[in-house]
Amino acid sequence: MDIFLQQLANGLTIGSMFALIALGYTMVYGVMKLINFAHGDLVAASAFVGLFIFTNLFGSGTSIFIAIAVFLLTAVVIAICGVFLERVAYRPLRTAPRLSAVVSALGASMVIQNGIMLLWGPQLKIFPDLIPQVYWDLGGVVISLIQVLIMAFSLILMIALYIFIEKTKMGTAIRASSIDQDAARLMGINVNNIIVTIFVIGTSLGAVGGLFIGLYYKGITFNMGWQYGLNAFIAAIIGGIGNIPGAMLGGMLLGLFNAFIAGYVSSTWADAFTFTLLIVILIFRPTGILGERVAEKV
Amino acid sequence: MTTTSNDILLKVTDLEVSYGNIAAIKGISLEVRQGEIVTILGSNGAGKTTTMRTISQLLKAKSGSITFNGVELTNLPAHKIVSLGISHSPEGRRVFGILTVEENLMLGAYTRKKVDPEILSWVYNLFPRLEERKAQLAGTLSGGEQQMLAIGRALMSKPSMLLLDEPSLGIAPILVKAIFAQIRKIAASGVTVLLVEQNAKVALKLANRGYVLEVGKIVFSGTSAELLGSPKIQEAYLGKKRH
């Protein structure tokens, strides 16, 4: 029972990070029908940018204000990178065949990954303790302050995003653009602006996810974007790619799944089980758990 | 119905549109005056929808000009068109299937700061079915209801001109009749209508004037009475045999 509760807490933590990152994949896919393979690398970059901002602007010492400042500044930097990425790698290929954009995405992924390596080197870096290491032992189950903050903050961000997408005019315009771009234009929606907005939101959430990865796992490497990006991408597919609540659900499920496999089987096998889960879900629900809620009448 | 004024609202001059190397519209000119209902008839592939999509700037003209109220449209992006007062109900309805009926209507008023409750109640008045189903996802509506929604959505921007592309397509005849009756009401309220139709009989019954488009060229134009009376039109579009 202790293992179960411990892995439940760990799984929800990992799942929160997966979900935040998965949202970036799914939102971009929703409107552009493109898998932004560079998203995972922007997530990795955010951990390094966070580290850089912390060591250069604040030196050492932690406080809640420093943590908030690091998060905000990193999100802004990464969002600017995301908008730049869209402008140079994807916008010129908007009307090109789908495959060209995919190749461009893979290229962008390599550019960012190698860029991180050039700037910060190939060695593992240790992410600073922005948040004090506090642990609570709840009768055999150990939970850290970092875990609690990751879960709470992710939940707040996801609820905020959900309300924004479902209840606001801009959110409705984003949903309309992901259904039918031409019809959206006829409504007077500037689809280019929608795409920029999506990149800003998606990469900011990814940046928060990347900082959480740094806080939680401590060690950050230039190529970790591939690993976390792939897991988040699978989470987005499991939930139903293009579907925002689906990415949240998929991330949480995959995080829990990973944690329980690690707890009851072995963490070495986590990836094998992850891909098996993906295959099983794709066999029985090819559009993911929440994908394609309603078949459209023609 | 009589033409209330001679002001030309929409003027298309020598318009050419092509898809890659294939010319779809080969130099057409047409005009629509304030308050008129004008129809463009033609068979599949004649270029009717291409003409409509080019007016809305979803397609870019190769050459020629389109002016609305004197404003040149061909160098504007598509999302700027609706705020000039042209609203387009596209072919195949293109309602946002996984949004509710109400959300679809709200999007119709996207360019307006606030949704005008008067327009909303006017639209619900024209199509009461939409009010009954406002919380339902648009994709679950019948074809006819989706067409009502597409027209209602286009009206939400309070347009001075409505582009209607094949509102009768794939819809039960009884609903076609009902929808065309409402289009007549919309026009009577002062909205100028440009209507594209394959169903020439219902279109000419409604319209003041018409153009006949064949493989990208206008081959005939005139008042509805002239078009109805022309043996060629009767044979090609109204299903009457020459004796």
XYZ file of C-alpha atoms in Angstrom:
541
model
C 0.000 0.000 0.000
C 2.901 2.333 0.779
C 4.402 1.716 -2.637
C 1.046 2.412 -4.215
C 0.561 5.760 -2.470
C 4.187 6.763 -2.992
C 4.016 5.995 -6.704
C 0.640 7.728 -6.929
C 2.240 10.932 -5.648
C 5.259 10.511 -7.925
C 3.043 9.654 -10.884
C 0.883 12.726 -10.437
C 4.044 14.851 -10.298
C 5.523 13.370 -13.463
C 2.085 13.411 -15.088
C 1.712 17.130 -14.388
C 4.967 17.817 -16.219
C 4.016 15.550 -19.117
C 0.632 17.243 -19.350
C 2.118 20.756 -19.436
C 4.501 19.756 -22.214
C 1.875 17.724 -24.090
C -0.356 20.795 -24.299
C 2.216 22.492 -26.528
C 2.195 19.580 -28.957
C -1.538 19.243 -29.035
C -2.365 22.946 -29.419
C 0.001 23.385 -32.344
C -1.247 20.190 -33.942
C -4.848 21.305 -33.452
C -4.503 24.423 -35.557
C -1.595 23.624 -37.889
C -1.905 19.811 -38.190
C 1.831 19.746 -37.579
C 3.866 17.917 -34.946
C 6.270 20.516 -33.628
C 9.209 18.207 -32.958
C 11.226 21.155 -31.694
C 8.860 21.590 -28.754
C 10.698 19.068 -26.563
C 13.975 20.862 -27.234
C 12.482 24.198 -26.278
C 11.429 22.508 -23.041
C 15.048 21.423 -22.506
C 16.246 24.912 -23.431
C 13.965 26.401 -20.795
C 15.756 24.483 -18.035
C 19.081 25.918 -19.220
C 17.659 29.408 -19.661
C 16.225 29.163 -16.140
C 19.627 28.091 -14.812
C 21.324 30.948 -16.686
C 18.871 33.555 -15.455
C 19.176 32.323 -11.885
C 22.981 32.247 -11.751
C 23.498 35.518 -13.609
C 20.705 37.643 -12.214
C 20.248 36.320 -8.739
C 23.488 34.480 -7.961
C 22.426 32.331 -5.091
C 19.928 32.364 -2.291
C 16.339 31.449 -2.790
C 13.099 33.129 -2.098
C 9.632 32.759 -3.471
C 10.095 36.002 -5.429
C 13.281 34.808 -7.077
C 11.563 31.558 -8.051
C 8.623 33.446 -9.551
C 10.952 35.814 -11.392
C 12.965 32.933 -12.859
C 9.779 31.223 -14.025
C 8.330 34.365 -15.602
C 11.534 35.448 -17.341
C 12.186 31.945 -18.658
C 8.642 31.640 -19.976
C 9.014 34.977 -21.773
C 12.365 34.007 -23.334
C 11.082 30.598 -24.454
C 7.839 32.074 -25.809
C 9.893 34.497 -27.906
C 11.922 31.517 -29.167
C 8.663 29.724 -29.991
C 7.291 32.664 -31.975
C 10.618 32.990 -33.780
C 10.581 29.255 -34.534
C 7.107 29.504 -36.057
C 8.115 32.493 -38.147
C 11.281 30.982 -39.627
C 10.623 27.227 -39.656
C 6.879 26.820 -40.180
C 5.225 29.921 -41.630
C 7.133 29.830 -44.937
C 5.952 26.227 -45.336
C 2.294 26.865 -44.484
C 1.106 25.896 -47.958
C 3.882 23.403 -48.687
C 3.261 19.649 -48.520
C 2.886 18.345 -44.970
C 6.134 16.385 -45.106
C 8.216 19.526 -45.706
C 6.990 21.040 -42.452
C 7.732 17.805 -40.583
C 11.300 17.790 -41.929
C 11.609 21.442 -40.966
C 10.409 20.575 -37.456
C 13.017 17.823 -37.128
C 15.683 20.231 -38.372
C 14.597 22.890 -35.881
C 14.789 20.268 -33.146
C 18.425 19.531 -34.009
C 19.303 23.213 -34.267
C 17.947 23.936 -30.788
C 19.509 20.824 -29.268
C 22.923 21.616 -30.708
C 22.464 25.258 -29.821
C 22.038 24.301 -26.155
C 25.158 22.153 -26.379
C 27.195 24.969 -27.916
C 26.077 27.459 -25.293
C 26.213 25.300 -22.181
C 28.286 22.305 -23.122
C 27.494 18.621 -23.354
C 27.937 17.829 -19.661
C 25.161 17.267 -17.213
C 24.324 20.463 -15.332
C 22.803 20.689 -11.919
C 19.686 22.795 -11.688
C 19.683 25.114 -8.645
C 17.381 24.602 -5.673
C 15.009 27.438 -6.447
C 12.624 25.875 -4.009
C 13.904 24.660 -0.631
C 14.211 20.905 -0.170
C 11.441 20.206 2.289
C 10.076 16.711 2.751
C 7.094 15.438 4.639
C 6.858 11.866 5.787
C 3.193 10.952 5.804
C 3.366 7.500 7.386
C 5.751 5.911 4.945
C 4.903 8.105 1.973
C 7.406 10.882 1.397
C 6.275 13.986 -0.446
C 8.464 16.983 -1.160
C 7.475 20.626 -1.295
C 8.625 20.612 -4.920
C 6.155 17.829 -5.761
C 3.296 19.665 -4.092
C 4.159 22.879 -5.918
C 4.491 21.099 -9.270
C 1.085 19.458 -8.899
C -0.672 22.554 -7.591
C 0.845 24.967 -10.079
C 0.236 22.628 -13.039
C -3.361 22.182 -11.972
C -3.859 25.954 -11.760
C -2.294 26.493 -15.191
C -4.400 23.768 -16.776
C -7.632 25.052 -15.246
C -6.747 28.562 -16.426
C -6.012 27.293 -19.929
C -9.225 25.298 -19.999
C -11.280 28.341 -18.999
C -9.450 30.500 -21.544
C -10.071 28.011 -24.358
C -13.675 27.196 -23.490
C -15.068 30.456 -22.205
C -13.331 33.395 -23.868
C -13.813 34.871 -27.319
C -10.138 34.301 -28.166
C -10.395 30.696 -26.965
C -13.439 30.097 -29.152
C -11.547 31.598 -32.088
C -8.660 29.193 -31.396
C -11.060 26.243 -31.403
C -12.721 27.500 -34.587
C -9.330 27.846 -36.295
C -8.432 24.289 -35.385
C -11.670 23.028 -36.955
C -11.675 24.986 -40.215
C -9.173 27.740 -40.970
C -10.973 29.096 -44.027
C -14.306 29.287 -42.232
C -12.491 31.001 -39.347
C -11.123 33.615 -41.768
C -14.642 34.238 -43.041
C -15.593 35.109 -39.446
C -12.852 37.743 -39.466
C -10.394 35.710 -37.395
C -6.756 36.443 -38.197
C -5.463 32.874 -38.248
C -1.821 34.025 -38.261
C -2.398 35.768 -34.946
C -4.093 32.662 -33.597
C -1.064 30.562 -34.529
C 1.292 33.038 -32.831
C -0.927 32.976 -29.725
C -0.827 29.186 -29.707
C 2.944 29.164 -29.915
C 3.167 31.689 -27.074
C 0.863 29.658 -24.825
C 2.264 26.267 -25.792
C 5.918 27.193 -25.375
C 5.288 29.086 -22.106
C 3.603 26.009 -20.651
C 6.477 23.925 -21.995
C 8.939 26.303 -20.324
C 7.215 25.808 -16.987
C 7.387 22.059 -17.618
C 11.113 22.292 -18.380
C 11.796 24.217 -15.169
C 9.810 21.647 -13.225
C 11.954 18.912 -14.771
C 15.056 20.783 -13.583
C 13.651 21.249 -10.084
C 12.470 17.669 -9.760
C 15.252 15.678 -11.407
C 18.108 18.141 -10.706
C 20.299 16.940 -13.567
C 19.680 18.590 -16.947
C 21.320 17.704 -20.246
C 21.226 19.338 -23.662
C 19.482 16.362 -25.251
C 16.878 15.675 -22.573
C 14.229 17.360 -24.716
C 14.019 14.266 -26.830
C 13.234 12.018 -23.861
C 10.670 14.250 -22.173
C 9.325 15.510 -25.467
C 8.691 11.988 -26.700
C 6.843 11.048 -23.525
C 4.729 14.205 -23.697
C 4.059 13.610 -27.379
C 2.863 10.080 -26.582
C 0.705 11.551 -23.812
C -0.852 13.936 -26.350
C -1.597 11.036 -28.705
C -3.043 8.899 -25.915
C -5.384 11.732 -24.937
C -6.270 12.466 -28.553
C -3.917 14.781 -30.438
C -5.428 18.197 -31.052
C -7.644 17.862 -28.002
C -6.660 20.099 -25.068
C -8.371 18.248 -22.198
C -7.048 15.094 -23.875
C -3.441 16.256 -23.477
C -4.046 16.945 -19.787
C -5.640 13.525 -19.286
C -3.035 11.728 -21.397
C -0.177 13.377 -19.497
C -1.589 12.406 -16.123
C -2.322 8.829 -17.222
C 1.124 8.366 -18.703
C 2.798 9.840 -15.607
C 0.880 7.487 -13.335
C 1.541 4.553 -15.644
C 5.270 5.311 -15.678
C 5.393 5.642 -11.909
C 3.570 2.374 -11.283
C 5.742 0.502 -13.755
C 8.783 1.934 -11.997
C 7.363 1.001 -8.605
C 6.133 -2.496 -9.330
C 8.271 -3.641 -12.261
C 11.416 -1.666 -12.972
C 12.164 1.848 -14.166
C 14.487 0.339 -16.793
C 11.405 -1.008 -18.512
C 9.358 2.197 -18.323
C 9.838 3.150 -21.988
C 8.999 -0.333 -23.246
C 5.776 -0.275 -21.277
C 5.007 3.262 -22.429
C 5.212 2.266 -26.073
C 3.201 -0.887 -25.443
C 0.506 1.251 -23.835
C 0.581 3.572 -26.846
C 0.177 0.658 -29.264
C -2.685 -0.840 -27.259
C -4.515 2.489 -27.076
C -4.016 3.142 -30.775
C -5.410 -0.294 -31.613
C -8.609 0.242 -29.633
C -8.957 4.040 -29.887
C -7.031 5.218 -32.956
C -8.004 8.835 -32.274
C -6.961 8.687 -28.613
C -9.115 8.706 -25.525
C -10.845 12.051 -26.108
C -10.122 12.441 -29.813
C -12.907 13.253 -32.257
C -15.842 13.635 -29.974
C -18.415 14.049 -32.714
C -18.421 12.808 -36.263
C -19.260 15.710 -38.514
C -22.210 15.391 -40.852
C -21.447 16.188 -44.454
C -39.308 43.314 -55.694
C -37.811 46.452 -57.156
C -34.324 47.800 -57.090
C -34.280 50.573 -54.536
C -31.291 52.449 -55.876
C -28.690 52.345 -58.571
C -25.676 52.431 -56.269
C -23.263 49.722 -57.268
C -22.209 47.927 -54.100
C -20.017 45.165 -55.504
C -18.169 45.445 -58.761
C -16.078 42.663 -60.250
C -14.004 43.657 -63.269
C -12.098 41.322 -65.613
C -11.476 38.848 -62.837
C -9.151 35.959 -63.543
C -8.424 33.202 -61.031
C -6.384 30.077 -61.512
C -5.377 27.018 -59.555
C -1.742 26.576 -60.473
C -1.723 26.477 -64.253
C -5.402 25.769 -64.596
C -7.550 28.819 -65.224
C -10.803 28.592 -63.278
C -12.172 32.082 -63.909
C -11.296 33.531 -67.291
C -12.050 37.224 -67.064
C -15.527 37.831 -65.694
C -17.189 41.121 -64.833
C -20.326 41.526 -62.811
C -21.942 44.015 -60.526
C -24.435 43.975 -57.711
C -26.431 47.062 -56.753
C -27.538 48.040 -53.291
C -30.612 46.054 -52.257
C -30.578 43.589 -55.116
C -30.698 39.818 -55.076
C -28.383 38.622 -57.804
C -27.769 35.006 -58.647
C -24.897 33.257 -60.380
C -26.041 30.081 -62.088
C -23.957 27.344 -63.599
C -23.167 23.679 -63.460
C -20.488 21.909 -61.453
C -17.031 23.273 -62.142
C -18.286 26.438 -63.829
C -16.408 28.587 -61.312
C -19.249 29.791 -59.088
C -17.663 28.876 -55.781
C -14.275 30.091 -57.001
C -15.860 33.477 -57.713
C -17.339 33.635 -54.220
C -14.132 32.556 -52.531
C -12.197 35.151 -54.491
C -14.583 37.908 -53.425
C -13.927 36.835 -49.818
C -10.188 36.699 -50.582
C -9.880 33.072 -49.523
C -8.503 32.755 -53.037
C -6.312 35.389 -54.610
C -7.128 36.783 -58.035
C -4.565 36.407 -60.785
C -5.738 39.681 -62.312
C -8.733 41.965 -62.337
C -10.378 43.917 -59.583
C -13.119 43.500 -57.020
C -14.428 46.607 -55.311
C -16.963 46.822 -52.537
C -18.345 50.266 -51.746
C -15.412 51.546 -53.767
C -12.829 49.701 -51.650
C -10.483 47.411 -53.574
C -10.624 43.945 -51.993
C -7.980 42.034 -53.931
C -5.077 43.284 -51.817
C -6.762 42.644 -48.470
C -6.314 39.493 -46.357
C -9.406 37.293 -46.000
C -10.022 38.137 -42.347
C -10.389 41.852 -43.139
C -13.324 41.329 -45.509
C -16.136 40.668 -43.064
C -15.640 43.934 -41.191
C -16.203 45.822 -44.475
C -19.731 44.440 -44.507
C -19.481 41.355 -46.725
C -20.428 38.112 -45.046
C -19.979 34.757 -46.719
C -22.005 31.626 -46.033
C -19.739 29.101 -47.744
C -20.467 26.091 -49.891
C -20.929 22.979 -47.804
C -21.992 25.161 -44.855
C -18.641 24.804 -43.026
C -20.187 25.200 -39.583
C -17.828 24.509 -36.672
C -19.034 20.982 -35.911
C -17.637 20.495 -32.407
C -18.745 23.932 -31.215
C -22.264 24.606 -30.040
C -24.824 26.369 -32.200
C -24.555 29.407 -29.959
C -20.744 29.468 -30.146
C -21.005 29.316 -33.932
C -23.311 32.331 -33.908
C -21.008 34.227 -31.524
C -18.108 33.621 -33.895
C -20.191 35.195 -36.630
C -20.005 38.401 -34.582
C -16.258 37.972 -33.931
C -15.279 41.308 -35.482
C -17.834 43.202 -33.418
C -16.898 44.368 -29.948
C -20.104 43.034 -28.484
C -22.763 40.674 -29.712
C -25.789 42.786 -30.565
C -28.736 41.085 -28.796
C -31.074 42.508 -31.438
C -29.263 40.738 -34.260
C -29.179 37.536 -32.264
C -32.901 37.635 -31.641
C -33.489 38.510 -35.317
C -31.496 35.438 -36.357
C -33.359 33.277 -33.834
C -36.568 34.750 -35.204
C -35.649 33.841 -38.770
C -34.566 30.355 -37.757
C -36.325 29.355 -34.513
C -34.795 25.898 -34.800
C -31.409 27.430 -33.959
C -32.686 28.829 -30.685
C -34.165 25.469 -29.740
C -30.825 23.814 -30.385
C -28.447 26.531 -29.266
C -26.663 24.341 -26.705
C -26.272 21.459 -29.154
C -23.055 20.796 -31.077
C -23.413 22.093 -34.635
C -22.168 18.782 -36.056
C -25.218 17.022 -34.678
C -27.671 19.215 -36.634
C -29.334 18.019 -39.833
C -28.065 19.360 -43.139
C -30.884 21.875 -43.396
C -30.349 23.077 -39.856
C -26.632 23.450 -40.501
C -27.484 25.598 -43.520
C -29.711 27.765 -41.328
C -26.809 28.045 -38.904
C -24.365 28.977 -41.661
C -26.681 31.758 -42.847
C -27.440 32.875 -39.299
C -23.750 32.934 -38.472
C -23.074 35.077 -41.537
C -25.794 37.517 -40.459
C -24.303 38.017 -36.995
C -21.713 40.446 -38.342
C -24.602 42.699 -39.472
C -23.451 42.648 -43.092
C -24.636 44.961 -45.833
C -24.026 42.165 -48.317
C -24.493 38.434 -47.951
C -22.720 35.903 -50.168
C -24.690 32.663 -50.223
C -23.004 29.692 -51.814
C -25.392 26.844 -52.697
C -27.766 27.082 -49.758
C -29.911 24.324 -51.307
C -27.101 21.800 -51.616
C -28.011 18.412 -50.174
C -31.051 19.647 -48.320
C -34.573 18.230 -48.244
C -36.857 20.135 -50.706
C -39.223 21.236 -47.968
C -36.355 22.847 -46.062
C -35.033 24.475 -49.240
C -38.378 26.215 -49.580
C -38.298 27.358 -45.958
C -34.716 28.590 -46.194
C -35.372 30.516 -49.414
C -38.402 32.165 -47.822
C -36.104 33.410 -45.057
C -33.498 34.596 -47.558
C -36.261 36.705 -49.119
C -36.945 38.208 -45.681
C -33.259 38.879 -45.122
C -33.071 40.711 -48.447
C -36.229 42.652 -47.655
C -34.566 43.876 -44.462
C -32.028 45.684 -46.640
C -29.242 43.123 -47.018
C -27.946 42.812 -50.564
C -27.638 39.177 -51.614
C -25.338 37.451 -54.077
C -26.553 33.893 -54.446
C -24.768 31.033 -56.144
C -26.997 28.144 -57.094
C -27.208 25.022 -59.177
C -30.901 24.896 -58.523
C -31.779 27.524 -61.144
C -35.523 27.312 -60.624
C -35.535 28.367 -56.954
C -32.736 30.851 -57.515
C -34.472 32.702 -60.337
C -37.733 32.760 -58.434
C -35.942 34.697 -55.711
C -33.452 36.834 -57.621
C -33.874 40.129 -59.479
C -31.112 39.398 -61.923
C -28.786 36.582 -62.819
C -25.528 35.684 -64.507
C -24.858 32.332 -66.120
C -21.341 31.028 -65.719
C -19.903 28.321 -67.956
C -16.324 27.054 -67.593
C -15.086 30.295 -66.123
C -16.899 32.724 -68.404
C -20.166 34.598 -68.176
C -22.213 33.422 -71.118
C -25.517 35.110 -70.338
C -26.857 37.755 -68.035
C -30.166 39.451 -67.568
C -33.180 39.857 -65.354
C -34.703 36.750 -63.872
C -37.588 37.002 -66.320
C -35.191 37.162 -69.255
C -33.254 34.173 -67.973
C -36.422 32.191 -67.342
C -37.600 33.020 -70.843
C -34.411 32.087 -72.641
C -34.716 28.723 -74.433
C -31.045 28.012 -73.914
C -31.301 28.518 -70.168
C -34.503 26.525 -70.048
C -32.817 23.624 -71.740
C -29.529 23.717 -69.856
C -30.655 24.626 -66.350
C -34.390 24.231 -66.007
C -34.739 20.793 -67.518
C -37.126 21.790 -70.330
C -36.743 20.136 -73.698
C -36.763 22.133 -76.922
C -39.759 21.212 -79.070
